[in-house]
PDB file of C-alpha atoms in Angstrom:
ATOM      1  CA  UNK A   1    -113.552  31.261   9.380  1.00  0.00           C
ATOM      2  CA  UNK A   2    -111.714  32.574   6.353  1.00  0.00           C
ATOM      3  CA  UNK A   3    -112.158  30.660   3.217  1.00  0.00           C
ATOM      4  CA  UNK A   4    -108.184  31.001   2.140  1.00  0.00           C
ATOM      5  CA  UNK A   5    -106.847  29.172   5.701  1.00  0.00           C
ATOM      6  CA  UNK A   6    -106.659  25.672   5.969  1.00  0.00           C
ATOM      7  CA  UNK A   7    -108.625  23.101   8.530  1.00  0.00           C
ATOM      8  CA  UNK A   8    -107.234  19.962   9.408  1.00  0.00           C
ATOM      9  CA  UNK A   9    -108.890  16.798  11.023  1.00  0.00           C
ATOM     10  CA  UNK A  10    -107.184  14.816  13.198  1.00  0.00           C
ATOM     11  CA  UNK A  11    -109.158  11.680  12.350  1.00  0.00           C
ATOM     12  CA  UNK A  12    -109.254   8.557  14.544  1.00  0.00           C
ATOM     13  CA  UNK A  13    -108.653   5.520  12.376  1.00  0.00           C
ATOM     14  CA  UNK A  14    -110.970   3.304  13.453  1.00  0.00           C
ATOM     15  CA  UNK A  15    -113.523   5.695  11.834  1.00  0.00           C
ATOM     16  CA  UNK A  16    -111.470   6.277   8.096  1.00  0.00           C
ATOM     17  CA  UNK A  17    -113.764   3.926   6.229  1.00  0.00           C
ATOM     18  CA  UNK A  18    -116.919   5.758   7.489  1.00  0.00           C
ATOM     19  CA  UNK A  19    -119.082   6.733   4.218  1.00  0.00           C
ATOM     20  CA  UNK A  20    -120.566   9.592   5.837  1.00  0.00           C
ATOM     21  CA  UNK A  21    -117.408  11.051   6.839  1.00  0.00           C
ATOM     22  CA  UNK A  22    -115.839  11.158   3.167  1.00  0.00           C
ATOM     23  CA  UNK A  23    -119.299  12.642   1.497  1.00  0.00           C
ATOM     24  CA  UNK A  24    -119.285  15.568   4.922  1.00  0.00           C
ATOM     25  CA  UNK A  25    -115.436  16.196   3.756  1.00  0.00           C
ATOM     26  CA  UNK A  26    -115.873  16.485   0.258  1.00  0.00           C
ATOM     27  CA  UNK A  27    -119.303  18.501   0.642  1.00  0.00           C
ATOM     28  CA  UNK A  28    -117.238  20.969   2.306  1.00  0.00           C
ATOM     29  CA  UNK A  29    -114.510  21.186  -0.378  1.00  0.00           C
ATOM     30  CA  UNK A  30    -116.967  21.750  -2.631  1.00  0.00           C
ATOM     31  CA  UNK A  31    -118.188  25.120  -1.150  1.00  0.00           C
ATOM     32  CA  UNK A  32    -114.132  26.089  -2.195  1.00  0.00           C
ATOM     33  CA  UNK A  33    -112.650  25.058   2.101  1.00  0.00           C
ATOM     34  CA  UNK A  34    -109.189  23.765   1.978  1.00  0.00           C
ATOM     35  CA  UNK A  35    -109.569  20.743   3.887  1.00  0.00           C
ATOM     36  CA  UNK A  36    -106.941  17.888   4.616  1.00  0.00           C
ATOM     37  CA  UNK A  37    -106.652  15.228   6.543  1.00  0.00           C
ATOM     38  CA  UNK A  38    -104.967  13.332   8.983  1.00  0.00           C
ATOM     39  CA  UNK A  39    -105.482   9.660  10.230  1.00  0.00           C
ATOM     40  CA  UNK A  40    -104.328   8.414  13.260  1.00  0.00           C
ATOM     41  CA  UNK A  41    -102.907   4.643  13.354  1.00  0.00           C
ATOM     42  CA  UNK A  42    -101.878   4.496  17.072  1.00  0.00           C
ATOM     43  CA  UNK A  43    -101.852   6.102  20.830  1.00  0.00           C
ATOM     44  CA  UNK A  44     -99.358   9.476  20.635  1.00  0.00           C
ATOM     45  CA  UNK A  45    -100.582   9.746  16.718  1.00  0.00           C
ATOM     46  CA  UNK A  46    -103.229  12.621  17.550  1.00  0.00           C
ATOM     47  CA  UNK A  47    -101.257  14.915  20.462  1.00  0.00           C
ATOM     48  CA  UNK A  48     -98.303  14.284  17.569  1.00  0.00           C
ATOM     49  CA  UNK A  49    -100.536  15.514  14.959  1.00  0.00           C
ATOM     50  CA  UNK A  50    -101.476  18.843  16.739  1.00  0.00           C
ATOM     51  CA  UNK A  51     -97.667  19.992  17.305  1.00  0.00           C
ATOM     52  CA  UNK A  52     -97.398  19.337  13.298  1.00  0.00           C
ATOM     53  CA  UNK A  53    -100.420  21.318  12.393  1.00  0.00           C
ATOM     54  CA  UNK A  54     -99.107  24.126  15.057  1.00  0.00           C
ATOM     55  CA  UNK A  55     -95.722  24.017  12.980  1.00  0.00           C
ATOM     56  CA  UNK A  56     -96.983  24.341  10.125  1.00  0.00           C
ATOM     57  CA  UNK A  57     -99.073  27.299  10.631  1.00  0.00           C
ATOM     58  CA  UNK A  58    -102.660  25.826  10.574  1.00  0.00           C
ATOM     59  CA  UNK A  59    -104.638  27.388  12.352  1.00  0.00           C
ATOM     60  CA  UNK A  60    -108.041  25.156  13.183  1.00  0.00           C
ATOM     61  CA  UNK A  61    -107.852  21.747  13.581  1.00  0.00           C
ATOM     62  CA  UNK A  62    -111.095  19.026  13.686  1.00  0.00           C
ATOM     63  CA  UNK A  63    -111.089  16.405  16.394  1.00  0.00           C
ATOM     64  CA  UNK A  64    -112.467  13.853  15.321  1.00  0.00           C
ATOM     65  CA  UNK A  65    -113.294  10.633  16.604  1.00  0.00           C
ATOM     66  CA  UNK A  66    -115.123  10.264  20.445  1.00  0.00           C
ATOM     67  CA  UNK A  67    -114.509  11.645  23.822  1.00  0.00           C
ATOM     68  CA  UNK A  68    -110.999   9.637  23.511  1.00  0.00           C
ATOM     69  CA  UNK A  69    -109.506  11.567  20.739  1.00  0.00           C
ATOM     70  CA  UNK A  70    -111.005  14.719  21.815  1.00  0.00           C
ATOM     71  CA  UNK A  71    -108.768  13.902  24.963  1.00  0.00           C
ATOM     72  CA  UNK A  72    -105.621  13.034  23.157  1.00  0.00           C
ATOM     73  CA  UNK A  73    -106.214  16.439  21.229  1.00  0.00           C
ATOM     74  CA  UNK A  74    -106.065  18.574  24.163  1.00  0.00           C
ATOM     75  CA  UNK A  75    -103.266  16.871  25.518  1.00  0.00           C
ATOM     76  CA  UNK A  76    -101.259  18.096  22.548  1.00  0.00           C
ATOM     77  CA  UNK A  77    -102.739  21.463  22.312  1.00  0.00           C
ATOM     78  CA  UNK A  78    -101.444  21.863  26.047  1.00  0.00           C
ATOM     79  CA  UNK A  79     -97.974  20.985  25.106  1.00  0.00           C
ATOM     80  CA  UNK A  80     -97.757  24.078  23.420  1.00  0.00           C
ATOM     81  CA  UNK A  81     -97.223  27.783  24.528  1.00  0.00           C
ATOM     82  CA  UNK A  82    -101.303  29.283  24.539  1.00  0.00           C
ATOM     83  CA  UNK A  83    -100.501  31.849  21.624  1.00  0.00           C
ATOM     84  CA  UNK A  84     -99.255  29.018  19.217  1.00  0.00           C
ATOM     85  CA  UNK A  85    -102.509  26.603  19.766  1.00  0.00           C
ATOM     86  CA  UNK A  86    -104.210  26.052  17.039  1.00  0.00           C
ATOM     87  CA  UNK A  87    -108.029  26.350  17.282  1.00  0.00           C
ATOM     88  CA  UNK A  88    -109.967  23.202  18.070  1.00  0.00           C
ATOM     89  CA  UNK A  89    -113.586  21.783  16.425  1.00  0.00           C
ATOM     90  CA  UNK A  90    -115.159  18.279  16.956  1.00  0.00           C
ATOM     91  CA  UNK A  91    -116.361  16.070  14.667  1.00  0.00           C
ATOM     92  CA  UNK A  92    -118.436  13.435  17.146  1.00  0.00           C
ATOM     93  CA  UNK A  93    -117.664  10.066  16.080  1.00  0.00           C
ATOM     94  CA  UNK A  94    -117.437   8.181  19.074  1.00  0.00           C
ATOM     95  CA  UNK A  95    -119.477   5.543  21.143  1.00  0.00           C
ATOM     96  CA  UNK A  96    -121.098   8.222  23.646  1.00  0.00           C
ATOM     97  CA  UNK A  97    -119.887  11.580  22.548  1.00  0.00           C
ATOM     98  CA  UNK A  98    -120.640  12.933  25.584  1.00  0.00           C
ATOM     99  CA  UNK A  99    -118.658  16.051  25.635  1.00  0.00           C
ATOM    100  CA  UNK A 100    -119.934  16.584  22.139  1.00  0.00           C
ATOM    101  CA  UNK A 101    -123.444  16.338  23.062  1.00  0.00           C
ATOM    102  CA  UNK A 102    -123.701  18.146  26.212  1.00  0.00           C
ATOM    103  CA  UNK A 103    -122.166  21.291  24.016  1.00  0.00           C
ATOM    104  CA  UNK A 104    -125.299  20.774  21.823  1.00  0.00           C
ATOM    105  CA  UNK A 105    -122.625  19.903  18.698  1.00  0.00           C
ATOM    106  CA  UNK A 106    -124.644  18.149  16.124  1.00  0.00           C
ATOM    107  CA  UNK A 107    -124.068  14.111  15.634  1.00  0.00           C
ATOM    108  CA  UNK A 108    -124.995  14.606  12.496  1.00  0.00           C
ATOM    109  CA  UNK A 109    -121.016  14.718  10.152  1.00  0.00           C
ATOM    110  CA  UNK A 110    -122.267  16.957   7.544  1.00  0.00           C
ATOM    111  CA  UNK A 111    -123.626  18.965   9.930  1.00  0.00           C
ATOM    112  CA  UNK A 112    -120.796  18.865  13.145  1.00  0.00           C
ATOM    113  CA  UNK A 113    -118.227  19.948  10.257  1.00  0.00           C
ATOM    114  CA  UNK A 114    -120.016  22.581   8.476  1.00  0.00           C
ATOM    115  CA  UNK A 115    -120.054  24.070  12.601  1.00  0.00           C
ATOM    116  CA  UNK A 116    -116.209  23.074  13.038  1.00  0.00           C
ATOM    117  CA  UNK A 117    -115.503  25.104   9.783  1.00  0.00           C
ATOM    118  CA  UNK A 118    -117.405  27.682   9.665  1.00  0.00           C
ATOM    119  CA  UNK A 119    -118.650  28.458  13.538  1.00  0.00           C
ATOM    120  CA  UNK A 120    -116.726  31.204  15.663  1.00  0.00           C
ATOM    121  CA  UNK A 121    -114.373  29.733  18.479  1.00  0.00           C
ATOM    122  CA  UNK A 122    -114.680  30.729  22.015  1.00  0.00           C
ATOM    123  CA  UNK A 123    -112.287  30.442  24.789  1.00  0.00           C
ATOM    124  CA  UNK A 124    -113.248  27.420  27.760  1.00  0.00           C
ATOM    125  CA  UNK A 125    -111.134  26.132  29.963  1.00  0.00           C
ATOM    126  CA  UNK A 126    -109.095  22.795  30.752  1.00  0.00           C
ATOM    127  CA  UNK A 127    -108.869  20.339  33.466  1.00  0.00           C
ATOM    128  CA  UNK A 128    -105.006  19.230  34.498  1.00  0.00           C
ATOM    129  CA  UNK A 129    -104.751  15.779  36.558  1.00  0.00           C
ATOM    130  CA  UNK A 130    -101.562  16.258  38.148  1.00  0.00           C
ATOM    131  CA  UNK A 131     -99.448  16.258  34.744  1.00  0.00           C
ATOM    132  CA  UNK A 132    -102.016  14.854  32.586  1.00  0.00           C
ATOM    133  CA  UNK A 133    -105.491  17.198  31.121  1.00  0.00           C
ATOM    134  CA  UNK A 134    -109.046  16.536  30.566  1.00  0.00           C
ATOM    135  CA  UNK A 135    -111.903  18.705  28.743  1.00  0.00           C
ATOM    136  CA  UNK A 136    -114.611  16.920  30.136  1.00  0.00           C
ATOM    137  CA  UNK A 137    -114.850  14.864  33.292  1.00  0.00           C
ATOM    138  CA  UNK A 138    -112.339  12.601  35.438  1.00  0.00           C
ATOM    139  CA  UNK A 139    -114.045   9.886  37.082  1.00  0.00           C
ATOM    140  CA  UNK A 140    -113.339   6.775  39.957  1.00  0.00           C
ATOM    141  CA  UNK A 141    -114.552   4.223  41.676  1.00  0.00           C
ATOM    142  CA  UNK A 142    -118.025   2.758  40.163  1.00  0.00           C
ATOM    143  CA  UNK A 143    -117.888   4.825  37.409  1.00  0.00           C
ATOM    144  CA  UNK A 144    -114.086   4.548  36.395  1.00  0.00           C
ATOM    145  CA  UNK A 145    -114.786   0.457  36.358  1.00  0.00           C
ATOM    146  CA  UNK A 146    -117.997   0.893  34.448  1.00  0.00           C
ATOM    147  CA  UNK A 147    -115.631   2.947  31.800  1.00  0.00           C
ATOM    148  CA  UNK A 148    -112.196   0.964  31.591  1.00  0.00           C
ATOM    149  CA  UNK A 149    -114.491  -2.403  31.398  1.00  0.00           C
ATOM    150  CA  UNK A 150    -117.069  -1.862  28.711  1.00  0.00           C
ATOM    151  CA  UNK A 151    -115.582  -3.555  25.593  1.00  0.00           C
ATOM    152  CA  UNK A 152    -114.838  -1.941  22.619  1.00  0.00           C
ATOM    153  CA  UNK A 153    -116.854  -4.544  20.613  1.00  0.00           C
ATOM    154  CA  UNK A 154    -119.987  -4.362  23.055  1.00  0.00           C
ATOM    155  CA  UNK A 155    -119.702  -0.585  22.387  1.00  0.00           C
ATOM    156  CA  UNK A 156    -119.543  -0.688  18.656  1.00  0.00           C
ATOM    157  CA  UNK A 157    -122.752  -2.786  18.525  1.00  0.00           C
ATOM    158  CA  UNK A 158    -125.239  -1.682  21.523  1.00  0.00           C
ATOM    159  CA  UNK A 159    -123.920   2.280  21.271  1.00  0.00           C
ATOM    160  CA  UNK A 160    -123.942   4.162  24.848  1.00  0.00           C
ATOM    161  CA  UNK A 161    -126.160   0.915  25.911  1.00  0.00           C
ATOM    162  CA  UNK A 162    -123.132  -1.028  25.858  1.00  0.00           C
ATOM    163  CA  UNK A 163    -121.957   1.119  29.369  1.00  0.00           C
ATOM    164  CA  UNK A 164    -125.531   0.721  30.918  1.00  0.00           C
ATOM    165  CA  UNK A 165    -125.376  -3.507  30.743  1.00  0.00           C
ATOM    166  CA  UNK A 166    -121.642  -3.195  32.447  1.00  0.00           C
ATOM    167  CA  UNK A 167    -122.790  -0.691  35.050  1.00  0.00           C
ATOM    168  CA  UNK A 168    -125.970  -3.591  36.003  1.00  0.00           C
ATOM    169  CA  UNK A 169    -122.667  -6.766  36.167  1.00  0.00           C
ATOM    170  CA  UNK A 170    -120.189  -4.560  38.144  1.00  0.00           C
ATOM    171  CA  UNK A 171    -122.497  -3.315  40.517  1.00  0.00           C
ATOM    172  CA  UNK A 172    -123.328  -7.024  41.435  1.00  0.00           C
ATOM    173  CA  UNK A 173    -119.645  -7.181  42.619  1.00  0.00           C
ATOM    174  CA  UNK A 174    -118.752  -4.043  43.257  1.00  0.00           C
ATOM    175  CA  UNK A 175    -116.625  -3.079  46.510  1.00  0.00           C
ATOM    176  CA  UNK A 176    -116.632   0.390  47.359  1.00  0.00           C
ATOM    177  CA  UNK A 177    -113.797   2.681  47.816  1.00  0.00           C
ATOM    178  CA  UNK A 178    -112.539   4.482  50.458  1.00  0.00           C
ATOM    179  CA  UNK A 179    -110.869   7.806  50.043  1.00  0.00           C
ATOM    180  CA  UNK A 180    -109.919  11.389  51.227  1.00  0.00           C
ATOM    181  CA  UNK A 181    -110.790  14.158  49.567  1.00  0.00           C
ATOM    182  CA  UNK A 182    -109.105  17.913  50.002  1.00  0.00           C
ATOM    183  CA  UNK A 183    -110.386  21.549  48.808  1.00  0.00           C
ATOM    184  CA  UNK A 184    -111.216  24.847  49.592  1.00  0.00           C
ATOM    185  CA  UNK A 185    -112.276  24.620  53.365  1.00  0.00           C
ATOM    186  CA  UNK A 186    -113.059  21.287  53.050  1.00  0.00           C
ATOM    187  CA  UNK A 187    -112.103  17.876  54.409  1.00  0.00           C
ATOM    188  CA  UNK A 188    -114.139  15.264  53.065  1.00  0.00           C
ATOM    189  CA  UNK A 189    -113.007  11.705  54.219  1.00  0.00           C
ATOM    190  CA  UNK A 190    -115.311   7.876  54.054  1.00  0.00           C
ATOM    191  CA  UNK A 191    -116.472   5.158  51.823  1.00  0.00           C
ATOM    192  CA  UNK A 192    -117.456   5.724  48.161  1.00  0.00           C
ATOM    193  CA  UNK A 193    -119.209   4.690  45.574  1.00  0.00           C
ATOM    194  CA  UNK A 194    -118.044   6.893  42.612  1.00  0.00           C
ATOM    195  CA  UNK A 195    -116.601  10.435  42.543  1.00  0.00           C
ATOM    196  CA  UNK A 196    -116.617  12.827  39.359  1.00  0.00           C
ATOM    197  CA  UNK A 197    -114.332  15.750  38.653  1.00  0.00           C
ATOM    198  CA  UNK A 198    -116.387  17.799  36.267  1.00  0.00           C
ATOM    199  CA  UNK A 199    -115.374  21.023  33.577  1.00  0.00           C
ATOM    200  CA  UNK A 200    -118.005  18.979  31.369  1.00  0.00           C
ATOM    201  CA  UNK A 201    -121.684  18.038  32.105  1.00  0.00           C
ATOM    202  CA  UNK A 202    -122.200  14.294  31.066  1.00  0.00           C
ATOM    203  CA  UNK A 203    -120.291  11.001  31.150  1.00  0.00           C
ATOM    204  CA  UNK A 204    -120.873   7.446  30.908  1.00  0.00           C
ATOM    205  CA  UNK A 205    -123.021   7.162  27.704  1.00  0.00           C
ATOM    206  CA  UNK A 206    -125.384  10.127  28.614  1.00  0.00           C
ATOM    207  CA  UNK A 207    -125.346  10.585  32.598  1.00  0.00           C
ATOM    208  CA  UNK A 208    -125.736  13.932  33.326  1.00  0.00           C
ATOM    209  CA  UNK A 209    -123.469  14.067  36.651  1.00  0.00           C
ATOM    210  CA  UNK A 210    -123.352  18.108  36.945  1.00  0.00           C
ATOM    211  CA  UNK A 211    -126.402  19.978  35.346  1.00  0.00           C
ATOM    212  CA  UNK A 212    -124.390  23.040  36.406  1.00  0.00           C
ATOM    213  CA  UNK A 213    -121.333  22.647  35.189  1.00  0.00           C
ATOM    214  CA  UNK A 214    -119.854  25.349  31.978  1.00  0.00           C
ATOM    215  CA  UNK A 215    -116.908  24.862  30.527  1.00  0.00           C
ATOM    216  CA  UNK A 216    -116.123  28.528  30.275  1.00  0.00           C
ATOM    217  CA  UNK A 217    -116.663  29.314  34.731  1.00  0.00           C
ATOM    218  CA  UNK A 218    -112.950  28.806  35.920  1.00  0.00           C
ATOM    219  CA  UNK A 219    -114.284  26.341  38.355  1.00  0.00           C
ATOM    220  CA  UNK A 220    -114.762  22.273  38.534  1.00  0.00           C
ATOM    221  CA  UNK A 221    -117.658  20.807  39.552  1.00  0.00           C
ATOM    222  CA  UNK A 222    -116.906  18.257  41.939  1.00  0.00           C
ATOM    223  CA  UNK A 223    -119.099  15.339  42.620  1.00  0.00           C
ATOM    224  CA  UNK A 224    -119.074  11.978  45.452  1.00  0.00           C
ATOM    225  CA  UNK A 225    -121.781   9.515  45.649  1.00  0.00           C
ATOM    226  CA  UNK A 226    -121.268   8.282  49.310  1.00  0.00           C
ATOM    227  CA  UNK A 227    -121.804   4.967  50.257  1.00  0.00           C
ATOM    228  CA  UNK A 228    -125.104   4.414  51.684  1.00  0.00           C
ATOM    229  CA  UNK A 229    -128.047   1.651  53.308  1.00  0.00           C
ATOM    230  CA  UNK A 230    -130.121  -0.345  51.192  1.00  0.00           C
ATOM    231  CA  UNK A 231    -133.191   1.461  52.495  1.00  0.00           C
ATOM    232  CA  UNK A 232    -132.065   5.092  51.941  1.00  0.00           C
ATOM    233  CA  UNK A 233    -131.583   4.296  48.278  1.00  0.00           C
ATOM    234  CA  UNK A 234    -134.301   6.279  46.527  1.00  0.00           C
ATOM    235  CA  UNK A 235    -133.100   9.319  49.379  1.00  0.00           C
ATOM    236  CA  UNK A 236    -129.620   8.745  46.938  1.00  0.00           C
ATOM    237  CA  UNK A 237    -131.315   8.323  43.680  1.00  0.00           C
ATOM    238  CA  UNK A 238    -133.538  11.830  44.373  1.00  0.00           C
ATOM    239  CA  UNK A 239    -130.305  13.466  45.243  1.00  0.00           C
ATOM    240  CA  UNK A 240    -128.568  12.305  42.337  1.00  0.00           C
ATOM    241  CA  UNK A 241    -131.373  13.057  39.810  1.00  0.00           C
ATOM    242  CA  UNK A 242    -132.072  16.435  41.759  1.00  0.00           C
ATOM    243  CA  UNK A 243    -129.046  18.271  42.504  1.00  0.00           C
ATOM    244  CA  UNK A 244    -129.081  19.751  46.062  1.00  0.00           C
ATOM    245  CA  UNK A 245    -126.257  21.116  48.325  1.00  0.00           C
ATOM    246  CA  UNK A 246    -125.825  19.733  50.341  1.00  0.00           C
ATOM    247  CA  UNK A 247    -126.927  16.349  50.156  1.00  0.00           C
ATOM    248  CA  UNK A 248    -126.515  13.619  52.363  1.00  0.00           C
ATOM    249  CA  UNK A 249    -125.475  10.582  50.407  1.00  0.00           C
ATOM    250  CA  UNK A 250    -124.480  13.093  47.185  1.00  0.00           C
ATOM    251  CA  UNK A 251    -121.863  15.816  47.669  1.00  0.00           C
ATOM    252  CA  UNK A 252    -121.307  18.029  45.084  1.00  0.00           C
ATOM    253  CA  UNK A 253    -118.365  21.700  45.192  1.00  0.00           C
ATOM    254  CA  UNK A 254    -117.711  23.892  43.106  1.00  0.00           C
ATOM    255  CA  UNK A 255    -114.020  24.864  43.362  1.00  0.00           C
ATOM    256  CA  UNK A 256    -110.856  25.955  41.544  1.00  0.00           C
ATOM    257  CA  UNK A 257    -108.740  22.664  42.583  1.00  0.00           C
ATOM    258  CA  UNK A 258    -109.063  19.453  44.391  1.00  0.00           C
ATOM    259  CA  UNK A 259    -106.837  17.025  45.638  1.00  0.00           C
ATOM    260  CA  UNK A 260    -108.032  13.517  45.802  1.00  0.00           C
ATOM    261  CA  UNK A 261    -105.881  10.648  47.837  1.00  0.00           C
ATOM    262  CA  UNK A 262    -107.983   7.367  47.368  1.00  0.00           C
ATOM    263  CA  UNK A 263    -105.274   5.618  50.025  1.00  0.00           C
ATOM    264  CA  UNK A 264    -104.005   2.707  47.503  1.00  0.00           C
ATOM    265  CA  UNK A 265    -103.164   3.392  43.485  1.00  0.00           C
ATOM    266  CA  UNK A 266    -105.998   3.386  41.610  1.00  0.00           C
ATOM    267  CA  UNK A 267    -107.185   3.955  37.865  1.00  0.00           C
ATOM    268  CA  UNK A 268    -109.312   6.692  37.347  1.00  0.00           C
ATOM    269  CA  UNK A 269    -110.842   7.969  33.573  1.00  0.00           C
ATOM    270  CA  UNK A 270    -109.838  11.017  32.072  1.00  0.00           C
ATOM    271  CA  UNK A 271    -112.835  11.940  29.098  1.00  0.00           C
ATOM    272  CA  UNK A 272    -112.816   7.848  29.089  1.00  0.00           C
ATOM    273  CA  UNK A 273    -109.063   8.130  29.266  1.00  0.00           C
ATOM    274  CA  UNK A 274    -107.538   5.210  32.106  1.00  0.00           C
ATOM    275  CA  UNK A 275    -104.834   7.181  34.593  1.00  0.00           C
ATOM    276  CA  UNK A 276    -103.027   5.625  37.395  1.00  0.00           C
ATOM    277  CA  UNK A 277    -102.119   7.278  40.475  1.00  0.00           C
ATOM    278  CA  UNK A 278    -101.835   7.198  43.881  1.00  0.00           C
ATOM    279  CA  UNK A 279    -102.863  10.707  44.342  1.00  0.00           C
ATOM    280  CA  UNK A 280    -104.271  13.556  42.053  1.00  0.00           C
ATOM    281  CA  UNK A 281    -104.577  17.273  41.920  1.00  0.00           C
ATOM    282  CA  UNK A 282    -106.611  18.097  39.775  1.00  0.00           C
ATOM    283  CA  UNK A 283    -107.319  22.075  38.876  1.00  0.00           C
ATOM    284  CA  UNK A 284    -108.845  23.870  35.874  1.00  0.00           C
ATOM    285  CA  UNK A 285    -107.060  26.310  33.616  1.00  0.00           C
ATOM    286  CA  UNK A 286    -109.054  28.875  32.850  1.00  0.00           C
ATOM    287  CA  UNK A 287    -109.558  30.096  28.955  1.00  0.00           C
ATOM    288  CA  UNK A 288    -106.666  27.737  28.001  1.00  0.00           C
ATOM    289  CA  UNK A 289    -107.514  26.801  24.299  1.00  0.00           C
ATOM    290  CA  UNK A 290    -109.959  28.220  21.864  1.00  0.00           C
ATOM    291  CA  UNK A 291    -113.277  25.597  21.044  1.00  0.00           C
TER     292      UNK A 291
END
């Protein structure tokens, strides 16, 4: 990037007293990159913090923070025309960073912005959820609950583990959903246990749901876990760990849109993100900002 144009972070407050944050900031200024920075104090702060940058001519911003302000980001950057978005970097922060780390972006601050400042962008597409977008993956049932319930606290302390000891509780209680799936050809309608919308790989604190999935392939990756018997459950597990099409318990597409009609209102995550709706089209939008 050229040394005489400005980068801004977009930094989630809940990480502005992070010691390791300051020290990767001010190493950079050192090596003569205007830097500044923004923290965020409430929901709307970041998306309201991209249309400023864009107005004011910068060029690159830093999200920075987890999978949640990465979201929040892109939700900006899509309220603008594509030749006035600013480029986007990402400064991993978060709880699971799962976007972050299935792009192979270091964890490491010093090193995740010396890549966000001085790395080359390239154009990958967005995921829209009727009239809300995603980078990385949209997911419901099991794994929407597993999301929306983990709390913040248990996160902050136990890391990704924090999702893994919710996942063992809900699935004591858990009551599957039933749902209707529409895309390309397809007519996919029964009880299930947790569906995934994917541009991204991984979700959930580190579950790879789609080994296949780039964020640069104009397609989603769509996956449902099917209900099934207690005594076809390692037949699940195998097709779960070893992607196969097509499965019998685990169904996995690849298409450009998908229209999902769960047959009550339900919550479903968006890159963590809770969304309510009754029905959702979701469809990717190819090369839509630059990463």
């Amino acid at each position: 990037m050229e040394r005489d144009k400005i980068v801004r972070i977009i930094l989630n407050g809940k990480r502005a007293d992070e010691e390791t944050v300051r020290r990767a900031v001010y190493q950079m200024r050192n090596h003569a990159t205007k830097i500044d920075v923004r923290v965020t104090w409430e929901k709307g702060d970041a998306a309201r913090m991209v249309e400023e940058a864009a107005r004011e001519g910068i060029s690159r911003i830093v999200a920075a923070g987890g999978d949640g302000t990465i979201n929040e980001v892109v939700n900006g950057l899509m309220q603008l025309d594509r030749e006035h978005r600013p480029e986007v970097a990402l400064l991993p922060l978060g709880t699971a960073n799962d976007f972050a780390t299935a792009c192979a972006i270091p964890l490491d601050p010093q090193m995740a912005l010396q890549l966000a400042v001085e790395g080359s962008a390239h154009k990958v597409d967005i995921a829209r959820a009727n009239e809300r977008y995603f980078i990385n993956v949209a997911t419901g049932g099991f794994g929407a609950r597993v999301s929306a319930d983990t709390p913040p606290l248990l996160k902050k302390y136990l890391g990704s583990f924090a999702y893994k000891i919710v996942a063992v509780i809900k699935m004591i209680r858990y009551r599957h959903s039933r749902g209707h799936l529409i895309l390309d050809g397809i007519n996919l309608e029964g009880e299930a246990i947790t569906a995934a919308v994917c541009n991204g790989r991984q979700a959930g604190g580190g579950q790879m749901l789609s080994p296949q999935a780039c964020i640069d392939d104009g397609l989603l990756d769509v996956v449902v876990i099917l209900s099934f018997p207690l005594k076809d459950s390692w037949r699940a597990i195998r097709e779960i760990r070893h992607p196969v099409r097509p499965g019998k318990y685990v169904k996995r597409f690849r298409t450009q849109w998908v229209e999902s009609y769960p047959g009550e209102t339900r919550s479903v995550n968006l890159d963590g993100e809770p969304y309510l709706a009754d029905s959702i089209r979701f469809e990717v939008l190819p090369a839509a900002i630059d990463l």
